[in-house]
Tab-separated table of C-alpha atoms and ligand atoms in Angstrom:
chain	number	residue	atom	x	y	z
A	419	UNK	CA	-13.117	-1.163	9.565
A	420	UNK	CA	-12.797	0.718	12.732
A	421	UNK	CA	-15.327	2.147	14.913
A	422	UNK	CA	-14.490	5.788	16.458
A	423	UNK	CA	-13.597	6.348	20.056
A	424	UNK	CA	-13.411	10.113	18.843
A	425	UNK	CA	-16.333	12.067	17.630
A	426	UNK	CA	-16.914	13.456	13.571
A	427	UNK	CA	-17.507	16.714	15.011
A	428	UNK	CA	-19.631	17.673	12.357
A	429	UNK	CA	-17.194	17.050	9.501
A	430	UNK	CA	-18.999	16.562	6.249
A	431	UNK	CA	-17.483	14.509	3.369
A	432	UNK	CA	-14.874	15.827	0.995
A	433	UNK	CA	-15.998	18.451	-1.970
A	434	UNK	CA	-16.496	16.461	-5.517
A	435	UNK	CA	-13.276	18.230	-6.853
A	436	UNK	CA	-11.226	15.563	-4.335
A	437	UNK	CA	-12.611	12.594	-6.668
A	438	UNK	CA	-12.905	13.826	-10.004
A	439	UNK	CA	-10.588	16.984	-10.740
A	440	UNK	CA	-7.345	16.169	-12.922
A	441	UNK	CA	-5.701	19.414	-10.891
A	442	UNK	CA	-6.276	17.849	-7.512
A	443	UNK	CA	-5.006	14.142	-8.686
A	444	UNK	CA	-1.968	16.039	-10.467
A	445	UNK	CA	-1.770	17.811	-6.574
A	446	UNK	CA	-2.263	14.699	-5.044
A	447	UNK	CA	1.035	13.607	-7.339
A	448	UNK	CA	3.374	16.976	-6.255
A	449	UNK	CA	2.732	16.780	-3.028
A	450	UNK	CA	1.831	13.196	-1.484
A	451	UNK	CA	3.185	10.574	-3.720
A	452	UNK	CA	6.584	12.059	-5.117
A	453	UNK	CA	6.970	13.600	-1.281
A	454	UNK	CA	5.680	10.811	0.948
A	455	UNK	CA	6.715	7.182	1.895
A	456	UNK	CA	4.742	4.858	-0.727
A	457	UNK	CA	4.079	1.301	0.053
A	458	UNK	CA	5.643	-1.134	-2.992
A	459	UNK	CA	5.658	-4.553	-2.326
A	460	UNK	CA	7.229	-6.937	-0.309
A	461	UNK	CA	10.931	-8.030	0.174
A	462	UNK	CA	10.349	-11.555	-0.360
A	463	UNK	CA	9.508	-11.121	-4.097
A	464	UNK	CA	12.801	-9.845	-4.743
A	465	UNK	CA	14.520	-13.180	-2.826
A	466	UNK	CA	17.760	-13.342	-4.666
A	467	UNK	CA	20.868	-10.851	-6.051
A	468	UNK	CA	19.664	-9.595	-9.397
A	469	UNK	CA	15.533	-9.954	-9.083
A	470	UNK	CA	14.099	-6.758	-9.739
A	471	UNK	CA	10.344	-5.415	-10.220
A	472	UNK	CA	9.377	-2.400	-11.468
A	473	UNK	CA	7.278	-0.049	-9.375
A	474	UNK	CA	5.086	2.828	-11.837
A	475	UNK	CA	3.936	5.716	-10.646
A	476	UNK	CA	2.416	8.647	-12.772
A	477	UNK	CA	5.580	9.254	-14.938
A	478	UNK	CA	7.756	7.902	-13.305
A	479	UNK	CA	9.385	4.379	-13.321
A	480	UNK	CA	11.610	2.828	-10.988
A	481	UNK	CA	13.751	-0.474	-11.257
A	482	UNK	CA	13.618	-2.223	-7.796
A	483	UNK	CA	16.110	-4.736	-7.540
A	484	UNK	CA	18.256	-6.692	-4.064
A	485	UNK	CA	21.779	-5.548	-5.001
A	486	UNK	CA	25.024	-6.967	-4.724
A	487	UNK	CA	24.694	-6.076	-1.170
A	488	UNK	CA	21.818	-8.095	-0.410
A	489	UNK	CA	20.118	-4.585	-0.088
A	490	UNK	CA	16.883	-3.120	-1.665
A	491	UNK	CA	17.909	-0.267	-3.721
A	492	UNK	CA	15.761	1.707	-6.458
A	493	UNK	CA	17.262	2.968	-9.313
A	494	UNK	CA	15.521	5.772	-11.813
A	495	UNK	CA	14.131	3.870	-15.033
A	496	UNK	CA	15.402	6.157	-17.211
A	497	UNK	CA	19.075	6.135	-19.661
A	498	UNK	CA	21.260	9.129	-18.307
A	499	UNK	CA	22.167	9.615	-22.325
A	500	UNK	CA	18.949	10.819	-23.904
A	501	UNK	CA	16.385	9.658	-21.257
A	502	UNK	CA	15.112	6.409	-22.879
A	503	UNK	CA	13.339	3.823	-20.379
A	504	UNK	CA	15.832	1.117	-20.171
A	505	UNK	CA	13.826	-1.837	-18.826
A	506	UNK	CA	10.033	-2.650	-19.931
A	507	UNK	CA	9.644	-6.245	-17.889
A	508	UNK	CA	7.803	-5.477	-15.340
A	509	UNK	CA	9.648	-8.179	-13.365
A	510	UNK	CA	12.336	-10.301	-13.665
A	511	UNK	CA	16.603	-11.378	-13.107
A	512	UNK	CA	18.972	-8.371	-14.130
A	513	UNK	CA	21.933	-9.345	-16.135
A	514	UNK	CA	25.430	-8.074	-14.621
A	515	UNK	CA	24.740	-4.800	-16.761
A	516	UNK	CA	21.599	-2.928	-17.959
A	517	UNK	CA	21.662	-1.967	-21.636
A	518	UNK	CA	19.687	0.644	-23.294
A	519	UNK	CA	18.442	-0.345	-26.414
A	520	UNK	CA	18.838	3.280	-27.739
A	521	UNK	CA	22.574	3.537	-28.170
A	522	UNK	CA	23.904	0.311	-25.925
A	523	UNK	CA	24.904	2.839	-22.924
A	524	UNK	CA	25.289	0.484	-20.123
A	525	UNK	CA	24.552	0.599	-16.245
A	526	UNK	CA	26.327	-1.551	-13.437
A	527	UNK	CA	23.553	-2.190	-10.392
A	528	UNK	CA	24.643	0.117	-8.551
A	529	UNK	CA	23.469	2.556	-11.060
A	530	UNK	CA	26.869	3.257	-12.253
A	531	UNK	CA	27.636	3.882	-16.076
A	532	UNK	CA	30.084	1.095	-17.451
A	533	UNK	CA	30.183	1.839	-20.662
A	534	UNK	CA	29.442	4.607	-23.814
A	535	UNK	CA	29.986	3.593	-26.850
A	536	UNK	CA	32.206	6.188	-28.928
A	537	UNK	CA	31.298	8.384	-26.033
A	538	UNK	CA	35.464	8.881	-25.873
A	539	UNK	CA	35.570	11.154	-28.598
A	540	UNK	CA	33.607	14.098	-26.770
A	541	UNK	CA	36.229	15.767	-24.872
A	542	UNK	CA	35.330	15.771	-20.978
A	543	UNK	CA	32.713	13.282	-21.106
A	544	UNK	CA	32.813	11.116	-17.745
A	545	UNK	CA	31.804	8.521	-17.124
A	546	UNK	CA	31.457	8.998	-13.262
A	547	UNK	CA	28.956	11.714	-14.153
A	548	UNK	CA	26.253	9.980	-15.481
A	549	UNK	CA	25.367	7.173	-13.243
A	550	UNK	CA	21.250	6.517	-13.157
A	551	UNK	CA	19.587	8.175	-10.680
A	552	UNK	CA	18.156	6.853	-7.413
A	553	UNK	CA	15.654	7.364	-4.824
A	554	UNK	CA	15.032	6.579	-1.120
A	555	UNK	CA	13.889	3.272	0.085
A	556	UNK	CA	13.618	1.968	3.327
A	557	UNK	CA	12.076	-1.612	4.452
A	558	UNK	CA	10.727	-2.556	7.506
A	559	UNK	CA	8.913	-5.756	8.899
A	560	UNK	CA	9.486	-7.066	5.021
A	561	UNK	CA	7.905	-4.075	3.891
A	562	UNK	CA	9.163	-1.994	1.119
A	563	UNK	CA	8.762	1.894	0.580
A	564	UNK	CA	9.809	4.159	-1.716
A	565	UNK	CA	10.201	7.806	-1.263
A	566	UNK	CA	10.814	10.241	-4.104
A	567	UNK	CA	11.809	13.407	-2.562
A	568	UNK	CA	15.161	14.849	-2.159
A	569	UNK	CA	14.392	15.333	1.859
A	570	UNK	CA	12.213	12.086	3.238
A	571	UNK	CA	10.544	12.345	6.435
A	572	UNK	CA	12.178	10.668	8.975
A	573	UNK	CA	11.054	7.342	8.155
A	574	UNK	CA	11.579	5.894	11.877
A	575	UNK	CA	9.770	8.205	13.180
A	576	UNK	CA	6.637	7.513	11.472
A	577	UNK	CA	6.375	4.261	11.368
A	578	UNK	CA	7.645	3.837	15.160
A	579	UNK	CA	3.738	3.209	15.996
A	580	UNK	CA	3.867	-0.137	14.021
A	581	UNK	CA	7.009	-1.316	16.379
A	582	UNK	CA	4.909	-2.456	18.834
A	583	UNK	CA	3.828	-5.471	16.352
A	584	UNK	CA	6.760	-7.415	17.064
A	585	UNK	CA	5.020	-10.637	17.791
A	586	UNK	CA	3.426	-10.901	14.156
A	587	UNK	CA	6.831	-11.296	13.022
A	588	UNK	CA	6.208	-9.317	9.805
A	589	UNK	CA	9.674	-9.715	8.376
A	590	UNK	CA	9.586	-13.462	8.228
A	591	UNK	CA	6.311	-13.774	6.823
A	592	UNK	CA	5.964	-15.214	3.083
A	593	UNK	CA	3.594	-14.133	0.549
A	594	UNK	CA	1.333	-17.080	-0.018
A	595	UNK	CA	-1.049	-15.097	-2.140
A	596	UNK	CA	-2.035	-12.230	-4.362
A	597	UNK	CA	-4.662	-10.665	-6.079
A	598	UNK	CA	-4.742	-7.804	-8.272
A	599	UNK	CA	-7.914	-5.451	-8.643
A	600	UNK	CA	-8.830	-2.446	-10.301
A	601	UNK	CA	-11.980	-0.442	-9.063
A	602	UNK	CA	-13.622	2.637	-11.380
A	603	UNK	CA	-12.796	4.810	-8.398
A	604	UNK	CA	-11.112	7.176	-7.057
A	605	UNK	CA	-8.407	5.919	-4.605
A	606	UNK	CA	-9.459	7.541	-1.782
A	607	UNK	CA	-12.844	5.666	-1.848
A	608	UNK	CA	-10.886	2.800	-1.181
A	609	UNK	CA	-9.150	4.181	2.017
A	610	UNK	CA	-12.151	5.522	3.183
A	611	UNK	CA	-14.433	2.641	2.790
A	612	UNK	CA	-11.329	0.357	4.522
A	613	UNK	CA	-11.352	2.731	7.540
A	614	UNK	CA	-15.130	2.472	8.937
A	615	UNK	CA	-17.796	-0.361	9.698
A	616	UNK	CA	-20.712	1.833	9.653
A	617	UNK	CA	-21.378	-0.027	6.089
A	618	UNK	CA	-20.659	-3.639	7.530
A	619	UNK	CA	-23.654	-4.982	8.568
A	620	UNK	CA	-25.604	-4.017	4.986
A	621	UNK	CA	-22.396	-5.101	2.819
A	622	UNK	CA	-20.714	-7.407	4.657
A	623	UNK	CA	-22.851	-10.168	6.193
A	624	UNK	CA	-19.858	-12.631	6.437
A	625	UNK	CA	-17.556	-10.161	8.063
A	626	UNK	CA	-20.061	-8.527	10.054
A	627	UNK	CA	-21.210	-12.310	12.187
A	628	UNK	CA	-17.411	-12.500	13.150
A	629	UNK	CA	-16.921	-9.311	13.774
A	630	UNK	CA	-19.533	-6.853	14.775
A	631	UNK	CA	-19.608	-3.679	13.927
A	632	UNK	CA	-19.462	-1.715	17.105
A	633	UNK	CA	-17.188	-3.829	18.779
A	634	UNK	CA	-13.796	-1.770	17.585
A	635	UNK	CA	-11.601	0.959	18.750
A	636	UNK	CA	-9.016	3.218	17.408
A	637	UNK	CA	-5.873	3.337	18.687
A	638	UNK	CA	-4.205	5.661	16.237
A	639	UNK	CA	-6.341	8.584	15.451
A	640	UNK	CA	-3.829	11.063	14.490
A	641	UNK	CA	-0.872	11.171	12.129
A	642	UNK	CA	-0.325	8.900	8.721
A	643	UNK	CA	-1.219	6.015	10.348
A	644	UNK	CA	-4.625	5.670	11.671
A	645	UNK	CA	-7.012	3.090	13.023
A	646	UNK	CA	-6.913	-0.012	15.778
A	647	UNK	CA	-8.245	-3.332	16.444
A	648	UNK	CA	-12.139	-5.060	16.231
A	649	UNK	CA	-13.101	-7.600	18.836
A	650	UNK	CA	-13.855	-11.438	17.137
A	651	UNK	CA	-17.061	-12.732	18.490
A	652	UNK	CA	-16.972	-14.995	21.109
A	653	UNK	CA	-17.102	-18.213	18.788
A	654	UNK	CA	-14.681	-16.882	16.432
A	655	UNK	CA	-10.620	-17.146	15.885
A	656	UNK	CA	-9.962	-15.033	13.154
A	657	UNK	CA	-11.262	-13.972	9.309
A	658	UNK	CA	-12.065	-16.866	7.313
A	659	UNK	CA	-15.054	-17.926	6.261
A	660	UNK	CA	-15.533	-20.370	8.704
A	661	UNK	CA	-14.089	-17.914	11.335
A	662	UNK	CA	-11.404	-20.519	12.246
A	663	UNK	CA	-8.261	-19.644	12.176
A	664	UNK	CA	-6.040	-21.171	9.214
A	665	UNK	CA	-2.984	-22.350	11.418
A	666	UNK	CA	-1.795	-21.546	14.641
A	667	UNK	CA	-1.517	-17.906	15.644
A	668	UNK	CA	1.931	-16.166	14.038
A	669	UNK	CA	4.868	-15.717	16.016
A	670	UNK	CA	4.085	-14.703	19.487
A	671	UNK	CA	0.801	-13.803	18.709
A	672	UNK	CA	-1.190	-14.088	22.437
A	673	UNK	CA	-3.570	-13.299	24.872
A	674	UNK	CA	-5.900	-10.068	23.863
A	675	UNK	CA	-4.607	-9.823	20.180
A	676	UNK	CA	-5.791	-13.989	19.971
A	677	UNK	CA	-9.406	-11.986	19.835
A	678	UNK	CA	-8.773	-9.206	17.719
A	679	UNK	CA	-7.725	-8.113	14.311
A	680	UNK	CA	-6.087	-4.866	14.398
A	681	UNK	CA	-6.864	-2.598	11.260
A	682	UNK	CA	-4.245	0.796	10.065
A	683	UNK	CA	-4.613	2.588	7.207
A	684	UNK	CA	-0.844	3.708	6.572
A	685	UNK	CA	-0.649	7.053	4.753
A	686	UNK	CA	-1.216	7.331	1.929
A	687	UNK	CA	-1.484	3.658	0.029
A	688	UNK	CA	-1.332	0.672	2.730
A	689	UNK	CA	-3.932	-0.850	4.598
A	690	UNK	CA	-2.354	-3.117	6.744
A	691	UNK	CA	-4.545	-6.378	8.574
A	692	UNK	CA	-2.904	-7.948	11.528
A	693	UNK	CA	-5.191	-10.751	11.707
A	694	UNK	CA	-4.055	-13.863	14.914
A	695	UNK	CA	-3.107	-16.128	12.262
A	696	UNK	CA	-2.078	-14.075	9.116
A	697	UNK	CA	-1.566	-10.867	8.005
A	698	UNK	CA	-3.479	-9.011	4.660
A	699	UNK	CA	-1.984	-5.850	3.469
A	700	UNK	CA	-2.866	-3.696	0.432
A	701	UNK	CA	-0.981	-1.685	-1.812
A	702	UNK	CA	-3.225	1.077	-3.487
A	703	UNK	CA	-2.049	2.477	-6.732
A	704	UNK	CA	-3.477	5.330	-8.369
A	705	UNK	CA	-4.264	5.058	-12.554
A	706	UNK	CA	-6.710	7.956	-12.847
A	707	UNK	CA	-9.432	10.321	-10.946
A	708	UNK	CA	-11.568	7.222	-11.072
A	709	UNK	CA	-10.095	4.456	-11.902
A	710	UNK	CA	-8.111	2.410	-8.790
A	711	UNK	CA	-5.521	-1.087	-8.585
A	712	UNK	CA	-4.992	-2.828	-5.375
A	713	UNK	CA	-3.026	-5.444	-4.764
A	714	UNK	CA	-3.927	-7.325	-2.145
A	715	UNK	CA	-1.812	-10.244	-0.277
A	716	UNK	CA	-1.737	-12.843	2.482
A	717	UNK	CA	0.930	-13.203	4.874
A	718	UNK	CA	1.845	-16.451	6.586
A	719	UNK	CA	4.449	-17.325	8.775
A	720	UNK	CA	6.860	-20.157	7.278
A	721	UNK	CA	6.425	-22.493	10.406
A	722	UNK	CA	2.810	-22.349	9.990
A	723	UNK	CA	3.440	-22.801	6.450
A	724	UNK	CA	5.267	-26.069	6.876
A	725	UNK	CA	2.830	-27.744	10.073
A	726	UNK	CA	0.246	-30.030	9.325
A	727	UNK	CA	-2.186	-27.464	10.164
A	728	UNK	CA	-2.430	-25.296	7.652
A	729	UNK	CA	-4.786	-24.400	5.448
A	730	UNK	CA	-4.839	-20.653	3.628
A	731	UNK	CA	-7.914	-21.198	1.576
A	732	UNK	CA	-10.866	-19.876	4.195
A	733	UNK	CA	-8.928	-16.347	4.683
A	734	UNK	CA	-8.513	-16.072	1.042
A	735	UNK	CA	-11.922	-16.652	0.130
A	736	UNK	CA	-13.271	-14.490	2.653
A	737	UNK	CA	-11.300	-11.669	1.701
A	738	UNK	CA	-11.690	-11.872	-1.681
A	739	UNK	CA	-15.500	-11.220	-1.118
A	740	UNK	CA	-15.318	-8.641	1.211
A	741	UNK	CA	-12.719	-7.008	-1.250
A	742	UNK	CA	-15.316	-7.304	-4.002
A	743	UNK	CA	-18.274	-6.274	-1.987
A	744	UNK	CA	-15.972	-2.821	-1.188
A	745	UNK	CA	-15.018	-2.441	-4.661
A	746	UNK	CA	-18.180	-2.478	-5.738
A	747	UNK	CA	-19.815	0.090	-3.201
A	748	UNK	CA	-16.567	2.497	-3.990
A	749	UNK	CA	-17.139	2.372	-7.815
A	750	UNK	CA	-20.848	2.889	-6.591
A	751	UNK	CA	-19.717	6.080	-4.495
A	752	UNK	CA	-17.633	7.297	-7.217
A	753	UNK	CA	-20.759	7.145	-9.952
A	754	UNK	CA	-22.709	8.826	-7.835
A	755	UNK	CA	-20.037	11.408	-6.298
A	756	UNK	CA	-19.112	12.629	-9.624
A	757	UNK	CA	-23.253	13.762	-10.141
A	758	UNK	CA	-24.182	17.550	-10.441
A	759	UNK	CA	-26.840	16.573	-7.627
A	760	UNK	CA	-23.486	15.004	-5.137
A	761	UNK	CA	-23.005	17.737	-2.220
A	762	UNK	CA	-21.262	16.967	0.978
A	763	UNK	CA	-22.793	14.800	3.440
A	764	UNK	CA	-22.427	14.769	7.059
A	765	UNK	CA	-20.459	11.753	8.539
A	766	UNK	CA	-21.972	9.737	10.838
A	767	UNK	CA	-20.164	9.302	14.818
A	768	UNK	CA	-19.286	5.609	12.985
A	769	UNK	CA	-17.425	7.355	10.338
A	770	UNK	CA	-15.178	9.526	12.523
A	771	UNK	CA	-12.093	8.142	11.420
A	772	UNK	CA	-13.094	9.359	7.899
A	773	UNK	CA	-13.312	12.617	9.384
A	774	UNK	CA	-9.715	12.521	10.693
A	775	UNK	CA	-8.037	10.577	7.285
A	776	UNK	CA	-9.774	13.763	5.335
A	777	UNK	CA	-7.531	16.145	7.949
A	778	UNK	CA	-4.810	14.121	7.227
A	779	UNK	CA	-4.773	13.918	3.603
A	780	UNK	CA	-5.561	17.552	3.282
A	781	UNK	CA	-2.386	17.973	4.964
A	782	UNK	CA	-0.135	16.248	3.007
A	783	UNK	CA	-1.899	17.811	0.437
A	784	UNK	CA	-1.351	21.057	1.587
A	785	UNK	CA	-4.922	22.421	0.906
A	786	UNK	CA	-7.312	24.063	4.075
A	787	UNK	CA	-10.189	23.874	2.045
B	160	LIG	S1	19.260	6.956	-24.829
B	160	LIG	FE1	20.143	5.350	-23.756
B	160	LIG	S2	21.999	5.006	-24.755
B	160	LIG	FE2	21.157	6.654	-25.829
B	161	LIG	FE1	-15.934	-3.010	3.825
């Protein structure tokens, strides 16, 4: 949604390859999402011990669950005896142990192995060596990511832009709610088409009257998280389709950021709304070259929540249309992107934010060209 402060420079849009080629999605898998932090939900769907969803990506499957320890872990979806996938629910209460249905080997939360049967009669086998494996997660402002790498980034470090947020109060906020999509596109579409408002006034009549196109900024233009706020028209008070705000503004919401909505695309899979009143976020999940799922949710603070004056139903409706009128363009893009006639176009000054996200994800992908 945001407007450059920076200029395109003459970047043209990515080669076709980027949206249809199985070797750059199985790239795009190597490199970004088994290296880099991936946005998987929020803590307040896993509210007590024992609640666990699973979280899919390409092959693998992990089992996120609150511990013991009142502390998101992820564990490796997969029996340490002969490999089977121990859980298929995609959500749900764990029992004390996890079972595999193979050959009952069983699995304490913590990942340790409890139990083998007959496993006593093979000389040396222990126990302590077969535990399921885990991988990284970190959570922040209620946020949960998952990293699959060995060696993380520094996850402080790259999210320390987002710090300055404070006054949403992000952790406390409740998931009031969701809706799931799937787009025929590629993913990227999605990112792209989030990070410009070059297309608003044609596509987006409703957004574009409370907030007009030109009248953004960008704040973040470099790194894996990039973009900034847009002004509200004068008459406005936030995204709904009356342009009134819901409920009172979050937290300590105030002053300048009670007439803006600030927009970040966070590298690679969250687009993350910081709207006076609520907050949207997305969670981006590849399935194919061209086929896309978001998940998209609405974030309300519990005090809002429980006043009189409170009313969800204009930001969900209004975002729910926007959403569908930039699916539909994306899955547009991608029919026409994957033609023999498609060559790169030139971005537009609007559009230099595009420019910058294709640096970005070129990087993580580790290709020049
Ligand atoms: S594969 Fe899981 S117990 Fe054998
Ligand atoms: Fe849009």
């Amino acid at each position: 949604m945001t407007k450059p402060t920076r200029s395109s420079d003459g970047a043209k849009t990515l080669e076709q390859k980027y949206y249809v080629c199985q070797d750059i999605y199985d790239l795009e898998t190597e490199n970004i999402f088994n290296q880099q932090w991936i946005y998987i939900g929020r803590c307040d769907s896993l509210p007590e011990e024992g609640d666990y969803f699973l979280h899919e990506q390409n092959t693998e499957s992990l089992i996120v669950l609150r511990n013991v320890e009142n502390k998101i872990v992820a564990l490796h979806n997969c029996c340490t005896h002969r490999g089977t996938k121990l859980i298929t629910e995609t959500k749900g209460k764990l029992k004390k142990h996890i079972t595999c249905l193979y050959h009952a080997w069983s699995f304490a939360q913590d990942g340790s192995l409890v139990s083998a049967p007959h496993m006593n009669e093979c000389e040396g086998f222990n126990k302590s060596n077969h535990s399921l494996a885990s991988a990284h997660i970190k959570t922040f402002e209620g946020f949960i990511f998952l990293n699959l790498s060995d060696k993380p980034a520094d996850f402080d470090e790259q999210f320390a832009t987002l710090t300055r947020y404070g006054d949403y109060k992000m952790s406390e906020l409740k998931t009031v709610h969701s809706i799931t999509y799937e787009a025929e596109c590629n993913w990227k579409l999605v990112v792209q088409n989030y990070s410009e408002c070059y297309h608003c006034p044609s596509l987006h009549p409703q957004l574009n009257r409370l907030t007009a196109f030109r009248d953004t900024d960008n704040d973040e233009e470099t790194g894996p998280i990039l973009g900034g706020p847009m002004q509200l028209g004068e008459k406005f008070t936030s995204m709904t389709t009356s342009g009134q705000r819901c409920c009172d503004p979050i937290g300590n919401v105030s002053g300048d950021d009670l007439k803006q909505v600030h927009y970040y695309v966070v590298m690679p899979n969250m687009l993350l709304s910081l709207h006076p009143d609520y907050v949207l976020v997305h969670q981006i999940q590849r399935i194919s070259t061209t086929r896309t799922r978001v998940i998209c949710d609405w974030l309300f603070h519990p005090t809002n929540i429980k006043s009189g004056n409170y009313d969800p139903k204009g930001a969900i409706e209004f975002w729910n249309l926007t959403n569908s009128q930039d699916w539909l363009i994306s899955e547009r893009s991608q029919l026409g992107i994957s033609s023999r006639a498609y060559k790169q176009g030139p971005y537009a000054e609007l559009e230099s934010m595009l420019a910058q996200l294709d640096i970005e994800y070129k990087k993580m992908l580790g290709k020049t060209t």
